[in-house]
Tab-separated table of C-alpha atoms and ligand atoms in Angstrom:
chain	number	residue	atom	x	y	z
A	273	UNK	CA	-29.302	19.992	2.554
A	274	UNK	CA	-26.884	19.312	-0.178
A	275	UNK	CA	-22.972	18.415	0.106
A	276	UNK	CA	-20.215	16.609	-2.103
A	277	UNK	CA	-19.452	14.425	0.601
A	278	UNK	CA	-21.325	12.966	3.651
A	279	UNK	CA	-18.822	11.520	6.054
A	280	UNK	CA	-20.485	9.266	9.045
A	281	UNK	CA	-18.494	9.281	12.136
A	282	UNK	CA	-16.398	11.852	13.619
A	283	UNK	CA	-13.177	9.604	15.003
A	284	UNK	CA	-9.976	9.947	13.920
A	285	UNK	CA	-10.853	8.577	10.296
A	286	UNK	CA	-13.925	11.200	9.520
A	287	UNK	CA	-12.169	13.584	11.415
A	288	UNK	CA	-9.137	13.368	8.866
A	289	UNK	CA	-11.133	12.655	5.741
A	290	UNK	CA	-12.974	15.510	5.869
A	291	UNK	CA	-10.276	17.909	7.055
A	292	UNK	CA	-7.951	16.571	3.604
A	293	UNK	CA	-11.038	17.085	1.669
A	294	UNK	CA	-12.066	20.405	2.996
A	295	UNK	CA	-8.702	21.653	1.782
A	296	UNK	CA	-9.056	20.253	-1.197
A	297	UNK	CA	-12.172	22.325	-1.804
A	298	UNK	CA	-14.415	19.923	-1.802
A	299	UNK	CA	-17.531	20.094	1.003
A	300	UNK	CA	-18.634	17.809	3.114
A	301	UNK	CA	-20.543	17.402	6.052
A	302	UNK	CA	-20.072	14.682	9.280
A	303	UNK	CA	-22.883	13.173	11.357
A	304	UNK	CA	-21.423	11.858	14.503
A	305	UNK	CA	-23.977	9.756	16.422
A	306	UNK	CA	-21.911	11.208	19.906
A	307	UNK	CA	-21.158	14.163	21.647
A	308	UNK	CA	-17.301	15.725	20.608
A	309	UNK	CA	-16.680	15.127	24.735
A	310	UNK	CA	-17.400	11.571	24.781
A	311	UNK	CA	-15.123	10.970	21.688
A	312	UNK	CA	-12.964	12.649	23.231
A	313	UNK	CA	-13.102	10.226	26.053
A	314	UNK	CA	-12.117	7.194	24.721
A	315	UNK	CA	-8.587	5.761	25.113
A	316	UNK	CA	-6.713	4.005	22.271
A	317	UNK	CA	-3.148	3.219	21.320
A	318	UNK	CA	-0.648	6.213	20.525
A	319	UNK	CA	2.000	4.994	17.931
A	320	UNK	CA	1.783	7.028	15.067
A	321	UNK	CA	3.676	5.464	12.018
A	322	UNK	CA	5.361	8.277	9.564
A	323	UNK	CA	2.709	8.029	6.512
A	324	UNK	CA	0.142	9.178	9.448
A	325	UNK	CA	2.478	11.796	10.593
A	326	UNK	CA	2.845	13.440	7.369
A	327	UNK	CA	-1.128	12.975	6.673
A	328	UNK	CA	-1.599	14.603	9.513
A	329	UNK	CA	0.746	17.628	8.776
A	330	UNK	CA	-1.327	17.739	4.849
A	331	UNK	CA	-4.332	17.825	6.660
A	332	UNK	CA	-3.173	20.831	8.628
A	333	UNK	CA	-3.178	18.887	12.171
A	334	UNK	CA	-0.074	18.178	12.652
A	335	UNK	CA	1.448	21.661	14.621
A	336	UNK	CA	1.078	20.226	18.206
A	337	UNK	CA	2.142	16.769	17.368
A	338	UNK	CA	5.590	18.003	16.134
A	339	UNK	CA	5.972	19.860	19.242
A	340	UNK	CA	4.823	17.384	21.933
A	341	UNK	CA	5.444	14.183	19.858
A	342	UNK	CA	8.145	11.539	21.211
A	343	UNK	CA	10.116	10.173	18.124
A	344	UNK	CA	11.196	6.862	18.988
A	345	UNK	CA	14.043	5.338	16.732
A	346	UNK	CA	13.540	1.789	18.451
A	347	UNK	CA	11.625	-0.641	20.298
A	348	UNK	CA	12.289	-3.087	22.678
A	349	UNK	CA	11.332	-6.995	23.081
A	350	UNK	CA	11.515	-9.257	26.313
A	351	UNK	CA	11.110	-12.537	26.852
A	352	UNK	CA	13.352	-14.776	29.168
A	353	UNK	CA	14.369	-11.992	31.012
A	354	UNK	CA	16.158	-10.780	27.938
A	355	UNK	CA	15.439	-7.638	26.748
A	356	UNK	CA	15.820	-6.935	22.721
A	357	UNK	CA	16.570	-3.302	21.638
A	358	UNK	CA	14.975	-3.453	17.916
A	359	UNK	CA	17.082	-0.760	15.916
A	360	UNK	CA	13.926	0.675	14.268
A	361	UNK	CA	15.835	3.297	12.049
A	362	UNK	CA	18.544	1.844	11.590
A	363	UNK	CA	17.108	-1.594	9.775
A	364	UNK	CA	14.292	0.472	7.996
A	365	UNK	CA	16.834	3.386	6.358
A	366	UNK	CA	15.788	5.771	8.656
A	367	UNK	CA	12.074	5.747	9.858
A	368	UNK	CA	10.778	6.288	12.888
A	369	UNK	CA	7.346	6.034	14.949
A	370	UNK	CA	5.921	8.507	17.239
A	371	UNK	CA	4.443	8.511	20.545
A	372	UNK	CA	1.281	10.674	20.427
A	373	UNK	CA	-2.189	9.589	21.876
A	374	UNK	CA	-4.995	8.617	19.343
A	375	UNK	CA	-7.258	11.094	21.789
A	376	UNK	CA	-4.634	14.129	21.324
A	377	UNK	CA	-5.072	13.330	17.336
A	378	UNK	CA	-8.687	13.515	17.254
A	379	UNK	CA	-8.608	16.683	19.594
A	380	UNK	CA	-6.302	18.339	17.045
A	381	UNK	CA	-8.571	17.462	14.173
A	382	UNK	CA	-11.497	18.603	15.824
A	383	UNK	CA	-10.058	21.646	16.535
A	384	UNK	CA	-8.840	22.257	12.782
A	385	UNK	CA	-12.311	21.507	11.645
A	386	UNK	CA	-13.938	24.394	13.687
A	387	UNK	CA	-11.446	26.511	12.518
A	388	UNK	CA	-12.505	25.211	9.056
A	389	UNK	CA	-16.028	26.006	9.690
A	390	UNK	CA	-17.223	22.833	8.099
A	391	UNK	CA	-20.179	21.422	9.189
A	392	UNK	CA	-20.377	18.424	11.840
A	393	UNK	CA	-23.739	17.234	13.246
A	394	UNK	CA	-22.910	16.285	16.983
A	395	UNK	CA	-25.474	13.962	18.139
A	396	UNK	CA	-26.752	13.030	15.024
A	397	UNK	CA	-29.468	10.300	15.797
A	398	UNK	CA	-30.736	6.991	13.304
A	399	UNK	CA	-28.283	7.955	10.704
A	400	UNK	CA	-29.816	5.877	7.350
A	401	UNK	CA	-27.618	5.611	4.383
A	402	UNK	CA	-30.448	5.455	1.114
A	403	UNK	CA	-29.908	5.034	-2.860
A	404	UNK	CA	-26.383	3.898	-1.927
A	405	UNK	CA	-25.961	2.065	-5.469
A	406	UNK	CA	-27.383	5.015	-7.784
A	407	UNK	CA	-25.876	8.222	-8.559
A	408	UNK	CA	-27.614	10.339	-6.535
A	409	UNK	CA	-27.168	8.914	-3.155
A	410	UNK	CA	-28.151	10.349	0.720
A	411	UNK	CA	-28.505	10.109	4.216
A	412	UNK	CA	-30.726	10.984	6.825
A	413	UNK	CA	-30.826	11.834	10.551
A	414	UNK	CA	-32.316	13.078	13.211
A	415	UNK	CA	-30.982	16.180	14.418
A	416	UNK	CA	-31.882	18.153	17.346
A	417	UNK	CA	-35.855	16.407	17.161
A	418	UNK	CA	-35.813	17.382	13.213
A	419	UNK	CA	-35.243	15.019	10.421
A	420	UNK	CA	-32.984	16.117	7.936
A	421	UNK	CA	-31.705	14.823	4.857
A	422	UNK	CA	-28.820	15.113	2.657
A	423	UNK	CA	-28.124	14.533	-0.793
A	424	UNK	CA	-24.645	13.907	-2.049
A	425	UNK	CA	-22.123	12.468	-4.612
A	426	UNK	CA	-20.562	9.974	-2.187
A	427	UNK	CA	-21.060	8.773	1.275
A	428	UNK	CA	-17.705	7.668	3.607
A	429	UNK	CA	-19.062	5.307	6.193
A	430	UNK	CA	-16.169	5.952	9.011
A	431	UNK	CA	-18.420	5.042	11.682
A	432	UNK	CA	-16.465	2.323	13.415
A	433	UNK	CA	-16.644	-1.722	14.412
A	434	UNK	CA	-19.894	-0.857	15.438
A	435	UNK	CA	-21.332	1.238	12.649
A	436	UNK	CA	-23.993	0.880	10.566
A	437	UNK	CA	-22.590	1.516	7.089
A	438	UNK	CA	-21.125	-1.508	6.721
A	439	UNK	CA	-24.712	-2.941	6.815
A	440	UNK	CA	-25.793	-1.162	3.533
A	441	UNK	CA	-23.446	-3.489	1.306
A	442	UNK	CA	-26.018	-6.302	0.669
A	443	UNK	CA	-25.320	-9.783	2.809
A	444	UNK	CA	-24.757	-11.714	-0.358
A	445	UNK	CA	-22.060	-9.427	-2.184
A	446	UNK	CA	-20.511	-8.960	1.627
A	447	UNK	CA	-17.752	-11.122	2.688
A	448	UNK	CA	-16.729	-11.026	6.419
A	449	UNK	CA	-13.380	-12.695	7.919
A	450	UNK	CA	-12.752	-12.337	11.421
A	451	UNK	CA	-10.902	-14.097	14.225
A	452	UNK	CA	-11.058	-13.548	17.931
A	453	UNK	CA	-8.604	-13.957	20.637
A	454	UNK	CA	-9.315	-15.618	23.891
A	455	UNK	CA	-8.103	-13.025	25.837
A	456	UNK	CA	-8.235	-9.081	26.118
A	457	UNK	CA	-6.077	-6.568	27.474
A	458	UNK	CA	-6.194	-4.903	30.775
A	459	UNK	CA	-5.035	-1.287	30.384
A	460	UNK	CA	-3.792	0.999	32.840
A	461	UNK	CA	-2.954	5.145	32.416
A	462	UNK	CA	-1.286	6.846	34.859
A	463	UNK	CA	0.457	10.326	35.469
A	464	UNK	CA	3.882	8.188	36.026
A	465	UNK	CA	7.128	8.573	34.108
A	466	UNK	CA	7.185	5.622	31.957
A	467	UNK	CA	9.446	2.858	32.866
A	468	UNK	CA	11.808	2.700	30.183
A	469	UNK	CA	12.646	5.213	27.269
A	470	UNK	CA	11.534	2.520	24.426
A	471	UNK	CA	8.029	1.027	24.268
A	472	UNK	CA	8.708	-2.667	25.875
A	473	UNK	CA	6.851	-5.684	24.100
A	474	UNK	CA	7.252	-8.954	26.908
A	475	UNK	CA	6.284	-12.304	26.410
A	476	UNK	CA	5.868	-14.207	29.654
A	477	UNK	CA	4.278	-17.324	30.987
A	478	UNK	CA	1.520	-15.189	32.958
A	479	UNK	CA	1.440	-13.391	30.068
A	480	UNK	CA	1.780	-10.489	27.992
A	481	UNK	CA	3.016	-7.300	28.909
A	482	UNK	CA	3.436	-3.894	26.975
A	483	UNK	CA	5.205	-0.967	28.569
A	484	UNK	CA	4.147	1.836	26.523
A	485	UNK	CA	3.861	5.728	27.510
A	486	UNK	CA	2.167	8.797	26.308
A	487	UNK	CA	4.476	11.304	27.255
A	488	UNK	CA	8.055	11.518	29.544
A	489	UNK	CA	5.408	11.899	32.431
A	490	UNK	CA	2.944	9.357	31.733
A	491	UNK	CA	2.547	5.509	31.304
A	492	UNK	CA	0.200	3.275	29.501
A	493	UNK	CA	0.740	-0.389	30.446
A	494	UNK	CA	-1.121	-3.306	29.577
A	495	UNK	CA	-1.808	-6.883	30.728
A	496	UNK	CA	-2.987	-9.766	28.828
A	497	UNK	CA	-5.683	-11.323	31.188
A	498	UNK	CA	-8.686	-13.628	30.073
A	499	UNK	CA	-11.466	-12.572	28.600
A	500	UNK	CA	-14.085	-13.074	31.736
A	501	UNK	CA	-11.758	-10.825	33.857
A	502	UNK	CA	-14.151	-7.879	35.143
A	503	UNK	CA	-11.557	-4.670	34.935
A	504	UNK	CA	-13.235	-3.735	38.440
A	505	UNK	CA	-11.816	-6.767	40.292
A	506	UNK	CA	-8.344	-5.015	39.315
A	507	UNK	CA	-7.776	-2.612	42.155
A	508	UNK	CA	-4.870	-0.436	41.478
A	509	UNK	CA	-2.221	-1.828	43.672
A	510	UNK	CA	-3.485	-5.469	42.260
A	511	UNK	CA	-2.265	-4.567	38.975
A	512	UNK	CA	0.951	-2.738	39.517
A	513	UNK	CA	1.745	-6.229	41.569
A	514	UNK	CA	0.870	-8.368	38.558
A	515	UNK	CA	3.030	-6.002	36.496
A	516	UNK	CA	5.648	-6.771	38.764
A	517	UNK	CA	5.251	-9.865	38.389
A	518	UNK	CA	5.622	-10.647	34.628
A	519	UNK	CA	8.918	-7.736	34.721
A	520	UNK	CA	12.480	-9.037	35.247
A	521	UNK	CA	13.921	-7.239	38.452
A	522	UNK	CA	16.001	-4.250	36.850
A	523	UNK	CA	12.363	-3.103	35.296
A	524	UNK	CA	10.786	-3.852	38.874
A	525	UNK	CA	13.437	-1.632	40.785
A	526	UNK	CA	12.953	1.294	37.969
A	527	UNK	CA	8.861	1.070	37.595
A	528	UNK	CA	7.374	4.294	39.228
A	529	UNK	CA	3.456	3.294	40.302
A	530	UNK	CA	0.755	5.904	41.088
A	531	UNK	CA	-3.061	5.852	41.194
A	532	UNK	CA	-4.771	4.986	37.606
A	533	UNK	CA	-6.278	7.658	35.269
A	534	UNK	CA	-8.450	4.669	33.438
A	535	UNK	CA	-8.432	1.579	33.405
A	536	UNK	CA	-10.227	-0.586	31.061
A	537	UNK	CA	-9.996	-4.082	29.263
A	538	UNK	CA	-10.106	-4.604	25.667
A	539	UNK	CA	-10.939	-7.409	23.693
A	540	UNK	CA	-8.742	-8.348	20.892
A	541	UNK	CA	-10.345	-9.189	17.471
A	542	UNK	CA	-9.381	-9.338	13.939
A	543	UNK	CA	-11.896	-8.547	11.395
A	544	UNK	CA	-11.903	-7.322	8.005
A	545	UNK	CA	-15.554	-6.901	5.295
A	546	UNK	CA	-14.440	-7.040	1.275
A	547	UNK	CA	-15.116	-5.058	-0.531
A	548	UNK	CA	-14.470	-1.833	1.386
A	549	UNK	CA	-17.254	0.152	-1.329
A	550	UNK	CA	-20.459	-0.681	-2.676
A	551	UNK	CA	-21.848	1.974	-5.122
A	552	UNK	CA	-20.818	5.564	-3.932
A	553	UNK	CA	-20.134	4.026	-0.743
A	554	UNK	CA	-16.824	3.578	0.909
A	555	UNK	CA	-15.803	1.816	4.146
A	556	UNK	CA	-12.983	3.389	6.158
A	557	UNK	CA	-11.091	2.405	8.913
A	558	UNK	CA	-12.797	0.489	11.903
A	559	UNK	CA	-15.897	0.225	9.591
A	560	UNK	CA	-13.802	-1.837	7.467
A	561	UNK	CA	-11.401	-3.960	9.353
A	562	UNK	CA	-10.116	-4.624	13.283
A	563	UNK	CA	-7.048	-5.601	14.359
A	564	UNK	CA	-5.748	-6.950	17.991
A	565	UNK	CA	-3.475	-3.571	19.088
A	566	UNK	CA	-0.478	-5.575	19.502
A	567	UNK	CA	1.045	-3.768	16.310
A	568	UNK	CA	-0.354	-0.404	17.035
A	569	UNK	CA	-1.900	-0.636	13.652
A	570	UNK	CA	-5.527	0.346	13.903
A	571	UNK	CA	-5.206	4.191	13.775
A	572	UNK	CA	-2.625	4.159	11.764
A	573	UNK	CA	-4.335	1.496	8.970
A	574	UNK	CA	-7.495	3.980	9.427
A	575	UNK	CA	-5.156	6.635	8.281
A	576	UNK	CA	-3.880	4.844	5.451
A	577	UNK	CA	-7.903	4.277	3.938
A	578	UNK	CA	-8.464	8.357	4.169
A	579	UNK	CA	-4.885	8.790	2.300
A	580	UNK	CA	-6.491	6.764	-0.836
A	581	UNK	CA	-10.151	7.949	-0.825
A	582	UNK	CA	-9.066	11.063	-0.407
A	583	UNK	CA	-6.485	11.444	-2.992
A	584	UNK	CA	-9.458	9.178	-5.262
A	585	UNK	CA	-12.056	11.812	-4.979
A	586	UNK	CA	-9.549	14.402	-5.490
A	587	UNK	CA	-8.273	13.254	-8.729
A	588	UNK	CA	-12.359	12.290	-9.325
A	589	UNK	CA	-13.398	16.175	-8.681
A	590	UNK	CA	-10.309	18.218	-10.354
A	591	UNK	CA	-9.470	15.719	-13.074
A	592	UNK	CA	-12.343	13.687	-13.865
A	593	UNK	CA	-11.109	10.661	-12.890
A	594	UNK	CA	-13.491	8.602	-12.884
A	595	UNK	CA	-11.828	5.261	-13.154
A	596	UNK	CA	-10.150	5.208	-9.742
A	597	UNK	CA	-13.398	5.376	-8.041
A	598	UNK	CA	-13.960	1.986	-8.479
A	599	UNK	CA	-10.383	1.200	-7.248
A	600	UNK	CA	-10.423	1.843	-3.751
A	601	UNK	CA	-11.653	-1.250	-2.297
A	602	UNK	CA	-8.479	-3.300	-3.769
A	603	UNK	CA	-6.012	-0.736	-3.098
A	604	UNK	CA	-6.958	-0.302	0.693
A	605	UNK	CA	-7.400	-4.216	0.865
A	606	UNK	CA	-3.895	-4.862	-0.330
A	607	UNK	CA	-2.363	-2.645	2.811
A	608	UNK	CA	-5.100	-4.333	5.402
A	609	UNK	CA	-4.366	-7.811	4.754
A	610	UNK	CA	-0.833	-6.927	5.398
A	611	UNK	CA	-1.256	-4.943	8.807
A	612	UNK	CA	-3.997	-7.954	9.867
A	613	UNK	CA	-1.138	-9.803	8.773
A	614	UNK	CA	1.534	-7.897	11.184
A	615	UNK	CA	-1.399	-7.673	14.044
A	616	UNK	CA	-2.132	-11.338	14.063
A	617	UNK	CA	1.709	-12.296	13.966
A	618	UNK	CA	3.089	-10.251	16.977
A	619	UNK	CA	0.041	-11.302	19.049
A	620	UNK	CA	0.570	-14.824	18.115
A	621	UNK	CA	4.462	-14.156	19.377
A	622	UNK	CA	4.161	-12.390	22.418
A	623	UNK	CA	0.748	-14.079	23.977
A	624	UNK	CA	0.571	-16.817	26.403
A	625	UNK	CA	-2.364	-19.387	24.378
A	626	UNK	CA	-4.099	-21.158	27.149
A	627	UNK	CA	-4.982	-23.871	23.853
A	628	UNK	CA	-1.615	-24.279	23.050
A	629	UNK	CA	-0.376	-28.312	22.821
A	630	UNK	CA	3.828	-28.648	24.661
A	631	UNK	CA	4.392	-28.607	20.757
A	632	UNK	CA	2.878	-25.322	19.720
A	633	UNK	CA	4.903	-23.852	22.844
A	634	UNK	CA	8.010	-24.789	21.544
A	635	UNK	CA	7.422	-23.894	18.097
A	636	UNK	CA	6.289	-20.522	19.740
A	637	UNK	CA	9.408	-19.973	21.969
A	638	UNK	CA	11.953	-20.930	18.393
A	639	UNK	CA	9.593	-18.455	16.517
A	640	UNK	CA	10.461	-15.483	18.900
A	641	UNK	CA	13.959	-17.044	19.374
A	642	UNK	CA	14.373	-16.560	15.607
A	643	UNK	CA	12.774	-12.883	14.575
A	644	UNK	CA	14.378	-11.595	17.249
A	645	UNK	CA	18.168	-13.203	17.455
A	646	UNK	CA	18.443	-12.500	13.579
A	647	UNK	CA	18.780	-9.338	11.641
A	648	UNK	CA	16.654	-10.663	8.882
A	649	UNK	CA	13.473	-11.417	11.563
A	650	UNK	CA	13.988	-7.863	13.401
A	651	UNK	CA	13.820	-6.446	9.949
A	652	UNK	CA	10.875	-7.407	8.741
A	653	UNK	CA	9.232	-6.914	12.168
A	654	UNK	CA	11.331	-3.361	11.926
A	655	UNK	CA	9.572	-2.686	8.418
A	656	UNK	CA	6.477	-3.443	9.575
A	657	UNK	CA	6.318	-1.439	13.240
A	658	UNK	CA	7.129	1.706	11.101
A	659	UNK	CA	4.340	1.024	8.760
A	660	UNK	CA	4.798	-0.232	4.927
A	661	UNK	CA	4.916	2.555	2.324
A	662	UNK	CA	1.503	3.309	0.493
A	663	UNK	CA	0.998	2.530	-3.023
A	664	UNK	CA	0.747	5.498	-5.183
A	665	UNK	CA	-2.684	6.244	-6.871
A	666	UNK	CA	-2.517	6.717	-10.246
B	768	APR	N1	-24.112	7.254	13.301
B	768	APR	C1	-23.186	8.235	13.469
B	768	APR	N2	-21.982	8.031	14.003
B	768	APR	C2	-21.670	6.787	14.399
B	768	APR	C3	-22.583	5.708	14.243
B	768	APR	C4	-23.832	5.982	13.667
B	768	APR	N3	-24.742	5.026	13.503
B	768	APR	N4	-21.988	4.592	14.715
B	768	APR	C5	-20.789	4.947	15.159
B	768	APR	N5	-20.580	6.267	14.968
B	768	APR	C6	-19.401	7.046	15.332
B	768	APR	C7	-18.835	6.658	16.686
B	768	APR	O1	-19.508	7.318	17.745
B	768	APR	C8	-17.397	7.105	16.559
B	768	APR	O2	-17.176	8.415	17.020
B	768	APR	O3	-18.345	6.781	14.443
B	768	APR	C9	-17.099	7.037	15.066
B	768	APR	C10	-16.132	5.942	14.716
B	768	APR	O4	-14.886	6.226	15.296
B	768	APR	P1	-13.798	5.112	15.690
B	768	APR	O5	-14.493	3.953	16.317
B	768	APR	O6	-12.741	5.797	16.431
B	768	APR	O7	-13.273	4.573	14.259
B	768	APR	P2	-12.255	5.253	13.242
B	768	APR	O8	-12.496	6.719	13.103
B	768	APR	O9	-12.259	4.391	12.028
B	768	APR	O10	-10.861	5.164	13.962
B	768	APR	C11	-10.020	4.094	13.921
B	768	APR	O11	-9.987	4.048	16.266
B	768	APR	O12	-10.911	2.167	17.238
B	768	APR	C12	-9.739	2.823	16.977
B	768	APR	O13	-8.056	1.174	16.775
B	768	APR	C13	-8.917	2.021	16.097
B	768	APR	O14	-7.241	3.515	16.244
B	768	APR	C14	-8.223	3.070	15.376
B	768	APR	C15	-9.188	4.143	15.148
B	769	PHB	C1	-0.640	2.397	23.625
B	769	PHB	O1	0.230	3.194	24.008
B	769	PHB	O2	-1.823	2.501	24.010
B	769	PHB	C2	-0.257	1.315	22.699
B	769	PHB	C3	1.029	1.304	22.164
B	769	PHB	C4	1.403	0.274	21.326
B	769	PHB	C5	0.500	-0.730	21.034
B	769	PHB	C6	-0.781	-0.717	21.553
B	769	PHB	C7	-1.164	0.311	22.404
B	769	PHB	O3	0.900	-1.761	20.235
């Protein structure tokens, strides 16, 4: 087989990438080592910024999430017992965020890619990446019992933390950071209205709390617990009462429990390989960099790699622009750093560190004090919830 582009990995970020590219006239084919139901399975955060909102209306995906998206102007913080109302809009000239699941995104994508009738390889077994660093670079798999292999012009490795594209960019050029929290976060769905219009961010001293929602009819909420919690020691009714717990009592008198949907936890991890390409390949989203959800920034920083690689190989096919290929790596890194940056902040606000000193508490109680009592700290946080602009590529 022969294609422009081979994209490995059919979540949100190959899903998206190939659907902008596909429209763009320019073919490509995904191998997805899973089957489209048990992608469809997984449950991640649902806070679309605007760039990913209009992405997803370019790539053609974007008809259900203007009808059933919640557009939420602002965002509230608690700690104390006090609860902040962040003006979202009004301290970033207007922008917004929208509640949409990550799963609803990736069903929408799916579902304008079978309309598109471009080729994805569902179960797509030992996917090899080979000739990587020459022009003429391909991939293999096994399909159905069959080997098959595919030549191409470039390779996108969107296949997640736990990919293997990342592994074809030798060790020695290959620069990893990462940091890991000692905690995760125990989530909770349920067919509940949520508990308050805005998405609620608490800090307390059992720790952190998020009230967030996927639609007027149901809740996500989350609980920071330690990393050797087992999610099955957390019986329903054990973690509405936690909840509870770490809520002051006007939230506690509103909160509407029911039996959970899922419930999972989830570690929290930064991460981020440079460079993000090596030869015709390119590194997008989870393949590339992690980030603790605290900001709701991992779909949406996926997003933001497919807007430059795919504009890049546009401008590469239809103008000959071959000098921006070998940009992508610093542009993407540029908006990473920044949304590790935002990521690694707000979870070093909001969580309870069991390895904090009585010093690094107080220091952590004026920081939160600060941002959020002054109009210069809630905008930058503001700036950053709504997602910073993307460079133009030029
Ligand atoms: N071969 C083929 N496919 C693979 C392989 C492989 N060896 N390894 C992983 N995959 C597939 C996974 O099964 C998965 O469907 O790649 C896909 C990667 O999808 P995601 O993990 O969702 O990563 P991405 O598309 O970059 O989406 C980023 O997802 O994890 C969240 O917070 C993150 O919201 C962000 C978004
Ligand atoms: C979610 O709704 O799952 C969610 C929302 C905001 C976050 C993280 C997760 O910061």
């Amino acid at each position: 087989m022969k294609t422009q582009v081979v994209i490995i990995g059919a979540g949100p970020s190959g899903l998206l990438l190939g659907q902008l590219l596909q429209r763009a006239g320019i073919e490509n084919i995904i191998l997805e080592r899973q089957t489209p139901e048990y992608v469809l399975s997984r449950i991640r955060a649902g806070i679309l910024e605007s760039g990913t909102v209009s992405l997803l209306h370019q790539a053609g995906a974007g008809e259900r999430l203007a009808r059933e998206g919640l557009v939420h102007e602002g965002v509230e913080f608690l700690f104390n017992n006090q609860r902040i109302p962040v003006a979202l809009s009004a301290l970033t000239g207007g922008k917004t965020v929208t509640v949409y699941g990550q799963t609803e995104v990736t069903r929408d994508l799916m579902a304008c890619r079978s309309r598109s009738g471009a080729t994805t390889l569902y179960q797509a077994g030992e996917v090899t990446l080979h000739d990587v660093n020459s022009a003429s670079p391909s991939v293999s798999c096994l399909y159905r019992g069959e080997r098959v292999h595919i030549t191409c012009d470039f390779i996108a490795g969107c296949d997640g933390f736990h990919g293997i594209s990342r592994q074809a960019i030798p060790a020695h050029l290959r620069q990893e950071y990462e940091r890991s929290y000692p905690f995760g976060w125990l989530g909770l769905l349920a067919d509940t209205p949520p508990v308050n219009h805005e998405l609620i961010y608490a800090h307390h001293p059992r720790g952190f709390v998020l009230c967030s929602q996927r639609s007027a009819t149901r809740s996500r909420y989350y609980l920071q617990v330690p990393l050797s919690e087992d999610a099955d020691a957390w019986s329903d009714s054990r973690f509405w009462q936690e909840l509870r717990a770490r809520l002051p009592p006007e939230l506690c008198e509103r909160l509407i429990t029911g039996p959970s949907l899922e419930k999972s936890i989830a570690p929290l991890r930064s991460f981020v390989v440079e460079p993000m390409q090596y030869g015709r390949l390119y590194l997008v989203g989870d393949a590339a960099h992690i980030v603790p959800p605290t900001g709701a920034k991992g779909l949406n920083q996926a997003c933001a790699d497919v807007n430059y690689l795919w504009q890049i190989l546009e401008k590469y096919y239809r103008q000959g622009r071959e000098d921006l290929l070998s940009q992508y790596s610093a542009l993407a890194l540029r908006r990473v750093w920044k949304s590790e940056r935002f990521s690694w902040f707000l979870t070093h606000l909001l969580h309870d560190f069991s390895s904090h000193t009585p010093f690094d508490n107080r220091i952590q109680e004026a920081e939160r004090d600060y941002y959020l009592h002054s109009r210069a700290g809630q905008t930058t946080i503001a700036e950053n919830y709504v997602g910073l602009p993307f460079e133009p590529v030029e």
